[in-house]
């Protein structure tokens, strides 16, 4: 990936949406100085940030990275906007997106069942899991 071409794409997208860096950064919860580095090509955004920016502009990650932009790109429904909220939530809880991406359906089913437990049963499950993890490491 060429830094300058991505930087130029980020600048063009922001300007085409008539946004200041401050406005965009507030919407994405990104530091303005950090974003400024992206637009100058001094730094390359990580994957999570690229996904966040792509979702914000309603473009695919491929469109963002390769520059195959289309002005007639239809706006996505509000379900995709919730993806940005999910990323913000994960960031606020210090949960790496990579961890979530590795989860299987069985993992999600387990987490759903865990959430339905009483506090007492959750504490017991946590104790049991810690016990099993310690035993596995031996």
Coordinates of N, CA, C and O in Angstrom, one line a residue:
X1 N 0.8 -1.2 0.0 CA 0.0 0.0 0.0 C 0.9 1.2 0.0 O 1.8 1.3 0.8
X2 N 0.7 2.2 -0.9 CA 1.4 3.4 -1.0 C 0.9 4.4 0.0 O -0.3 4.7 -0.1
X3 N 1.7 4.9 0.8 CA 1.3 5.9 1.9 C 0.7 7.1 1.3 O -0.4 7.6 1.7
X4 N 1.3 7.7 0.3 CA 0.8 8.9 -0.3 C -0.5 8.8 -1.0 O -1.4 9.6 -0.9
X5 N -0.7 7.7 -1.7 CA -2.0 7.5 -2.3 C -3.2 7.3 -1.3 O -4.2 7.9 -1.5
X6 N -2.9 6.6 -0.3 CA -3.9 6.5 0.8 C -4.2 7.8 1.4 O -5.3 8.2 1.7
X7 N -3.1 8.6 1.7 CA -3.2 9.9 2.3 C -4.1 10.8 1.4 O -5.0 11.5 1.9
X8 N -3.8 10.8 0.1 CA -4.6 11.6 -0.8 C -6.1 11.2 -0.8 O -6.9 12.0 -0.8
X9 N -6.3 9.9 -0.8 CA -7.7 9.4 -0.8 C -8.4 9.9 0.5 O -9.6 10.3 0.4
X10 N -7.7 9.8 1.6 CA -8.4 10.3 2.9 C -8.7 11.8 2.8 O -9.8 12.2 3.2
X11 N -7.8 12.5 2.3 CA -8.0 14.0 2.2 C -9.1 14.2 1.2 O -10.0 15.0 1.5
X12 N -9.2 13.6 0.1 CA -10.2 13.8 -0.9 C -11.6 13.4 -0.4 O -12.6 14.1 -0.6
X13 N -11.7 12.3 0.3 CA -12.9 11.9 0.9 C -13.4 12.9 1.9 O -14.6 13.3 1.9
X14 N -12.5 13.3 2.8 CA -13.0 14.3 3.8 C -13.4 15.6 3.2 O -14.5 16.1 3.5
X15 N -12.7 16.1 2.2 CA -13.1 17.3 1.6 C -14.4 17.2 0.7 O -15.2 18.1 0.7
X16 N -14.5 16.0 0.1 CA -15.8 15.8 -0.7 C -17.0 15.8 0.2 O -18.1 16.0 -0.2
X17 N -16.8 15.4 1.5 CA -17.9 15.4 2.4 C -18.0 16.7 3.2 O -18.8 16.8 4.2
X18 N -17.2 17.7 2.8 CA -17.2 19.0 3.4 C -17.0 19.0 4.9 O -17.7 19.6 5.7
X19 N -16.0 18.2 5.3 CA -15.7 18.1 6.7 C -14.3 18.7 7.1 O -13.4 18.6 6.3
X20 N -14.2 19.2 8.3 CA -12.9 19.6 8.8 C -12.3 18.3 9.4 O -13.1 17.4 9.8
X21 N -11.0 18.4 9.7 CA -10.4 17.2 10.4 C -11.0 17.1 11.8 O -11.3 16.0 12.2
X22 N -11.3 18.3 12.4 CA -11.8 18.2 13.7 C -13.2 17.6 13.7 O -13.5 16.7 14.6
X23 N -14.1 17.9 12.8 CA -15.4 17.3 12.7 C -15.3 15.8 12.5 O -16.0 15.0 13.2
X24 N -14.5 15.4 11.6 CA -14.3 14.0 11.3 C -13.8 13.2 12.5 O -14.3 12.2 12.9
X25 N -12.8 13.8 13.1 CA -12.2 13.1 14.3 C -13.1 13.0 15.4 O -13.1 12.0 16.2
X26 N -13.9 14.0 15.6 CA -14.9 13.9 16.7 C -15.9 12.8 16.4 O -16.3 12.0 17.3
X27 N -16.3 12.7 15.2 CA -17.3 11.6 14.8 C -16.7 10.2 15.0 O -17.4 9.3 15.3
X28 N -15.4 10.1 14.6 CA -14.7 8.8 14.7 C -14.0 8.5 16.0 O -13.5 7.4 16.2
X29 N -14.0 9.5 16.9 CA -13.3 9.3 18.1 C -11.8 9.0 17.9 O -11.3 8.1 18.5
X30 N -11.2 9.8 17.0 CA -9.8 9.7 16.7 C -9.2 11.0 17.0 O -9.7 12.1 16.8
X31 N -7.9 11.0 17.5 CA -7.2 12.3 17.8 C -7.0 13.0 16.5 O -6.6 12.4 15.5
X32 N -7.2 14.3 16.5 CA -7.0 15.1 15.3 C -5.5 15.0 14.8 O -5.2 14.9 13.6
X33 N -4.6 15.1 15.7 CA -3.2 15.1 15.3 C -2.8 13.7 14.7 O -2.1 13.7 13.7
X34 N -3.4 12.7 15.2 CA -3.2 11.3 14.7 C -3.7 11.3 13.3 O -3.0 10.8 12.3
X35 N -5.0 11.7 13.1 CA -5.6 11.7 11.8 C -4.8 12.6 10.8 O -4.6 12.2 9.6
X36 N -4.3 13.7 11.2 CA -3.5 14.6 10.4 C -2.3 13.8 9.8 O -1.9 14.0 8.6
X37 N -1.7 12.9 10.6 CA -0.6 12.1 10.1 C -1.0 11.2 9.0 O -0.3 10.9 8.1
X38 N -2.2 10.7 9.1 CA -2.8 9.8 8.0 C -2.9 10.6 6.7 O -2.6 10.1 5.7
X39 N -3.4 11.8 6.8 CA -3.6 12.6 5.6 C -2.3 13.1 5.0 O -2.2 13.4 3.8
X40 N -1.3 13.2 5.8 CA 0.0 13.7 5.2 C 0.9 12.5 4.8 O 1.9 12.7 4.2
X41 N 0.4 11.3 5.1 CA 1.2 10.1 4.7 C 2.3 9.8 5.7 O 3.1 8.9 5.4
X42 N 2.4 10.5 6.8 CA 3.4 10.2 7.8 C 3.2 8.9 8.5 O 4.1 8.3 9.0
X43 N 1.9 8.5 8.6 CA 1.6 7.3 9.3 C 0.5 6.6 8.5 O -0.3 7.2 7.8
X44 N 0.4 5.3 8.6 CA -0.7 4.5 8.0 C -1.6 4.0 9.1 O -1.2 3.5 10.1
X45 N -2.9 4.2 8.9 CA -3.9 3.8 9.9 C -3.9 2.3 10.1 O -3.6 1.6 9.1
X46 N -4.1 1.8 11.3 CA -4.2 0.4 11.5 C -5.5 -0.1 10.9 O -6.4 0.6 10.5
X47 N -5.7 -1.5 10.8 CA -6.8 -2.0 10.2 C -8.1 -1.6 10.8 O -9.1 -1.3 10.1
X48 N -8.2 -1.5 12.1 CA -9.4 -1.1 12.8 C -9.8 0.3 12.4 O -11.0 0.6 12.2
X49 N -8.8 1.2 12.4 CA -9.1 2.6 12.0 C -9.5 2.7 10.5 O -10.4 3.4 10.2
X50 N -8.9 1.9 9.7 CA -9.3 1.9 8.2 C -10.7 1.4 8.1 O -11.5 2.0 7.3
X51 N -11.1 0.4 8.9 CA -12.5 -0.1 8.8 C -13.5 1.0 9.3 O -14.5 1.2 8.8
X52 N -13.1 1.7 10.4 CA -13.9 2.7 10.9 C -14.1 3.8 9.9 O -15.2 4.3 9.7
X53 N -13.0 4.2 9.2 CA -13.1 5.3 8.2 C -14.0 4.8 7.0 O -14.8 5.6 6.5
X54 N -13.8 3.6 6.6 CA -14.5 3.1 5.4 C -16.0 3.0 5.8 O -16.8 3.5 4.9
X55 N -16.4 2.6 7.0 CA -17.8 2.5 7.3 C -18.4 3.9 7.5 O -19.5 4.2 7.1
X56 N -17.6 4.9 8.0 CA -18.1 6.2 8.1 C -18.4 6.8 6.7 O -19.5 7.5 6.6
X57 N -17.6 6.6 5.7 CA -17.8 7.1 4.4 C -18.7 6.2 3.6 O -19.0 6.5 2.4
X58 N -19.1 5.1 4.1 CA -20.0 4.1 3.4 C -19.3 3.6 2.1 O -19.9 3.6 1.0
X59 N -18.0 3.3 2.3 CA -17.2 2.7 1.2 C -16.7 1.4 1.7 O -16.5 1.2 2.9
X60 N -16.3 0.5 0.8 CA -15.7 -0.8 1.2 C -14.2 -0.5 1.6 O -13.7 0.5 1.2
X61 N -13.7 -1.4 2.3 CA -12.3 -1.2 2.7 C -11.4 -1.2 1.4 O -10.5 -0.5 1.3
X62 N -11.8 -2.1 0.4 CA -11.1 -2.1 -0.8 C -11.2 -0.8 -1.5 O -10.2 -0.3 -2.1
X63 N -12.3 -0.2 -1.6 CA -12.5 1.1 -2.2 C -11.6 2.2 -1.5 O -11.0 3.0 -2.1
X64 N -11.5 2.1 -0.2 CA -10.7 3.1 0.6 C -9.2 2.9 0.3 O -8.5 3.8 0.0
X65 N -8.8 1.6 0.3 CA -7.4 1.4 0.1 C -6.9 1.5 -1.3 O -5.8 2.0 -1.6
X66 N -7.8 1.0 -2.3 CA -7.3 1.1 -3.7 C -7.8 2.3 -4.4 O -7.2 2.6 -5.5
X67 N -8.7 3.0 -3.8 CA -9.2 4.3 -4.4 C -10.2 4.2 -5.5 O -10.5 5.1 -6.2
X68 N -10.9 3.0 -5.6 CA -11.9 2.8 -6.6 C -13.2 3.4 -6.1 O -14.2 2.7 -5.8
X69 N -13.2 4.8 -5.9 CA -14.4 5.4 -5.3 C -15.5 5.7 -6.4 O -15.2 5.8 -7.6
X70 N -16.7 5.7 -5.9 CA -17.8 6.0 -6.8 C -18.7 7.0 -6.1 O -19.2 6.8 -5.0
X71 N -19.0 8.1 -6.8 CA -19.9 9.1 -6.2 C -21.4 8.6 -6.1 O -22.2 9.1 -5.3
X72 N -21.7 7.5 -6.9 CA -23.1 7.0 -6.8 C -23.2 5.9 -5.8 O -24.1 5.1 -5.9
X73 N -22.2 5.7 -4.9 CA -22.3 4.7 -3.9 C -23.4 4.9 -3.0 O -23.5 5.9 -2.3
X74 N -24.4 4.0 -3.0 CA -25.6 4.3 -2.2 C -25.3 4.2 -0.7 O -24.4 3.5 -0.3
X75 N -26.0 5.0 0.1 CA -25.8 5.1 1.5 C -26.3 3.8 2.1 O -27.3 3.3 1.7
X76 N -25.6 3.2 3.0 CA -26.0 2.0 3.6 C -27.0 2.2 4.7 O -27.2 3.4 5.1
X77 N -27.8 1.2 5.1 CA -28.8 1.4 6.1 C -28.2 1.6 7.4 O -27.0 1.5 7.6
X78 N -29.0 1.9 8.4 CA -28.5 2.2 9.7 C -27.8 1.0 10.4 O -27.1 1.2 11.4
X79 N -28.1 -0.2 10.0 CA -27.4 -1.4 10.6 C -25.9 -1.2 10.4 O -25.1 -1.6 11.3
X80 N -25.4 -0.7 9.3 CA -24.0 -0.6 9.1 C -23.4 0.5 9.9 O -22.3 0.5 10.3
X81 N -24.2 1.6 10.2 CA -23.8 2.6 11.1 C -23.6 2.1 12.5 O -22.7 2.6 13.2
X82 N -24.3 1.1 12.8 CA -24.1 0.5 14.2 C -22.8 -0.2 14.3 O -22.3 -0.4 15.4
X83 N -22.2 -0.6 13.1 CA -20.9 -1.2 13.1 C -19.9 -0.2 13.7 O -19.0 -0.6 14.5
X84 N -20.0 1.0 13.4 CA -19.1 2.1 13.9 C -19.3 2.2 15.4 O -18.3 2.2 16.2
X85 N -20.6 2.1 15.9 CA -20.8 2.2 17.3 C -20.2 0.9 18.0 O -19.7 1.1 19.1
X86 N -20.3 -0.2 17.4 CA -19.7 -1.4 17.9 C -18.2 -1.3 18.1 O -17.6 -1.6 19.1
X87 N -17.6 -0.7 17.0 CA -16.1 -0.5 17.1 C -15.8 0.5 18.2 O -14.8 0.2 19.0
X88 N -16.6 1.5 18.4 CA -16.3 2.5 19.4 C -16.5 1.8 20.8 O -15.7 2.0 21.7
X89 N -17.5 1.0 20.9 CA -17.7 0.3 22.2 C -16.6 -0.7 22.5 O -16.1 -0.7 23.7
X90 N -16.1 -1.4 21.5 CA -15.0 -2.3 21.8 C -13.8 -1.6 22.2 O -13.1 -2.0 23.1
X91 N -13.5 -0.4 21.5 CA -12.4 0.4 21.9 C -12.5 0.9 23.3 O -11.5 1.0 24.0
X92 N -13.7 1.4 23.7 CA -13.9 1.9 25.0 C -13.7 0.9 26.1 O -13.3 1.2 27.2
X93 N -13.9 -0.4 25.8 CA -13.7 -1.5 26.7 C -12.3 -2.1 26.6 O -12.1 -3.1 27.3
X94 N -11.5 -1.5 25.8 CA -10.1 -2.0 25.5 C -10.1 -3.5 25.0 O -9.3 -4.3 25.4
X95 N -11.1 -3.8 24.2 CA -11.2 -5.1 23.6 C -10.7 -5.1 22.2 O -11.3 -4.4 21.3
X96 N -9.6 -5.7 21.9 CA -9.1 -5.7 20.5 C -10.1 -6.3 19.5 O -10.6 -7.4 19.8
X97 N -10.3 -5.6 18.4 CA -11.2 -6.1 17.4 C -10.8 -7.5 16.9 O -11.6 -8.4 16.6
X98 N -9.5 -7.7 16.8 CA -9.0 -9.0 16.3 C -9.5 -10.1 17.2 O -9.8 -11.2 16.7
X99 N -9.6 -9.9 18.5 CA -10.1 -11.0 19.4 C -11.6 -11.3 19.0 O -11.9 -12.5 19.0
X100 N -12.4 -10.3 18.8 CA -13.8 -10.5 18.4 C -13.9 -11.3 17.1 O -14.7 -12.2 16.9
X101 N -13.0 -10.9 16.1 CA -13.1 -11.5 14.8 C -12.7 -13.0 14.8 O -13.1 -13.7 14.0
X102 N -12.0 -13.4 15.9 CA -11.6 -14.8 16.0 C -12.7 -15.7 16.6 O -12.6 -16.9 16.6
X103 N -13.7 -15.1 17.2 CA -14.7 -15.9 17.9 C -15.6 -16.7 16.9 O -15.9 -16.2 15.8
X104 N -15.9 -17.9 17.3 CA -16.8 -18.7 16.5 C -18.2 -18.5 17.0 O -18.5 -17.9 18.0
X105 N -19.2 -19.1 16.3 CA -20.6 -19.1 16.7 C -20.7 -19.8 18.0 O -21.5 -19.3 18.9
X106 N -20.0 -20.9 18.2 CA -20.1 -21.6 19.5 C -19.6 -20.6 20.7 O -20.1 -20.7 21.8
X107 N -18.5 -19.8 20.4 CA -18.1 -18.9 21.4 C -19.2 -17.8 21.7 O -19.4 -17.5 22.9
X108 N -19.8 -17.3 20.7 CA -20.9 -16.4 20.9 C -22.1 -17.0 21.7 O -22.7 -16.4 22.5
X109 N -22.4 -18.2 21.3 CA -23.5 -18.9 22.0 C -23.1 -19.1 23.5 O -23.9 -18.9 24.4
X110 N -21.8 -19.4 23.8 CA -21.4 -19.6 25.2 C -21.5 -18.2 25.9 O -22.0 -18.2 27.0
X111 N -21.1 -17.2 25.2 CA -21.2 -15.8 25.9 C -22.6 -15.4 26.1 O -22.9 -14.8 27.2
X112 N -23.5 -15.7 25.2 CA -24.9 -15.4 25.4 C -25.5 -16.2 26.6 O -26.1 -15.6 27.5
X113 N -25.1 -17.5 26.7 CA -25.6 -18.3 27.8 C -25.0 -17.7 29.1 O -25.7 -17.7 30.2
X114 N -23.7 -17.4 29.1 CA -23.1 -16.8 30.3 C -23.8 -15.6 30.8 O -24.0 -15.4 32.0
X115 N -24.2 -14.7 29.9 CA -24.8 -13.5 30.2 C -26.2 -13.7 30.9 O -26.6 -12.9 31.7
X116 N -26.8 -14.9 30.7 CA -28.1 -15.2 31.3 C -27.9 -15.8 32.7 O -28.9 -16.0 33.4
X117 N -26.7 -16.1 33.1 CA -26.5 -16.7 34.4 C -26.7 -15.6 35.5 O -26.5 -14.4 35.3
X118 N -27.0 -16.1 36.7 CA -27.0 -15.2 37.9 C -25.6 -14.8 38.2 O -24.7 -15.4 37.8
X119 N -25.5 -13.7 39.0 CA -24.2 -13.3 39.4 C -23.4 -14.4 40.1 O -22.2 -14.5 39.9
X120 N -24.1 -15.1 41.0 CA -23.5 -16.2 41.7 C -22.9 -17.3 40.8 O -21.8 -17.7 40.9
X121 N -23.7 -17.6 39.8 CA -23.3 -18.6 38.8 C -22.1 -18.1 37.9 O -21.3 -18.9 37.5
X122 N -22.2 -16.8 37.6 CA -21.1 -16.2 36.8 C -19.8 -16.3 37.6 O -18.7 -16.7 37.1
X123 N -19.8 -16.0 38.9 CA -18.6 -16.1 39.7 C -18.1 -17.5 39.8 O -16.9 -17.7 39.7
X124 N -19.0 -18.5 39.9 CA -18.6 -19.9 39.9 C -18.0 -20.3 38.6 O -16.9 -21.0 38.5
X125 N -18.5 -19.8 37.5 CA -17.9 -20.1 36.1 C -16.6 -19.5 36.0 O -15.6 -20.1 35.4
X126 N -16.4 -18.2 36.5 CA -15.1 -17.6 36.4 C -14.1 -18.3 37.2 O -12.9 -18.5 36.8
X127 N -14.5 -18.8 38.4 CA -13.6 -19.6 39.2 C -13.1 -20.8 38.5 O -12.0 -21.2 38.4
X128 N -14.1 -21.5 38.0 CA -13.9 -22.8 37.3 C -13.0 -22.6 36.0 O -12.0 -23.3 35.8
X129 N -13.2 -21.5 35.3 CA -12.4 -21.2 34.1 C -11.0 -20.9 34.5 O -10.0 -21.4 33.9
X130 N -10.8 -20.1 35.5 CA -9.4 -19.8 36.0 C -8.7 -21.0 36.5 O -7.5 -21.2 36.2
X131 N -9.4 -21.9 37.2 CA -8.9 -23.2 37.6 C -8.4 -24.0 36.4 O -7.3 -24.5 36.4
X132 N -9.3 -24.1 35.4 CA -9.0 -24.9 34.2 C -7.8 -24.3 33.5 O -6.9 -25.1 33.0
X133 N -7.7 -23.0 33.4 CA -6.6 -22.4 32.7 C -5.3 -22.6 33.4 O -4.3 -22.9 32.8
X134 N -5.3 -22.5 34.7 CA -4.1 -22.7 35.5 C -3.6 -24.2 35.3 O -2.4 -24.4 35.2
X135 N -4.6 -25.1 35.4 CA -4.3 -26.5 35.2 C -3.7 -26.8 33.8 O -2.8 -27.6 33.7
X136 N -4.2 -26.1 32.8 CA -3.8 -26.4 31.5 C -2.4 -25.8 31.2 O -1.6 -26.4 30.5
X137 N -2.0 -24.8 31.9 CA -0.7 -24.2 31.8 C 0.4 -25.0 32.4 O 1.6 -24.8 32.2
X138 N 0.1 -25.9 33.3 CA 1.1 -26.7 34.0 C 1.7 -27.8 33.1 O 1.3 -28.2 32.2

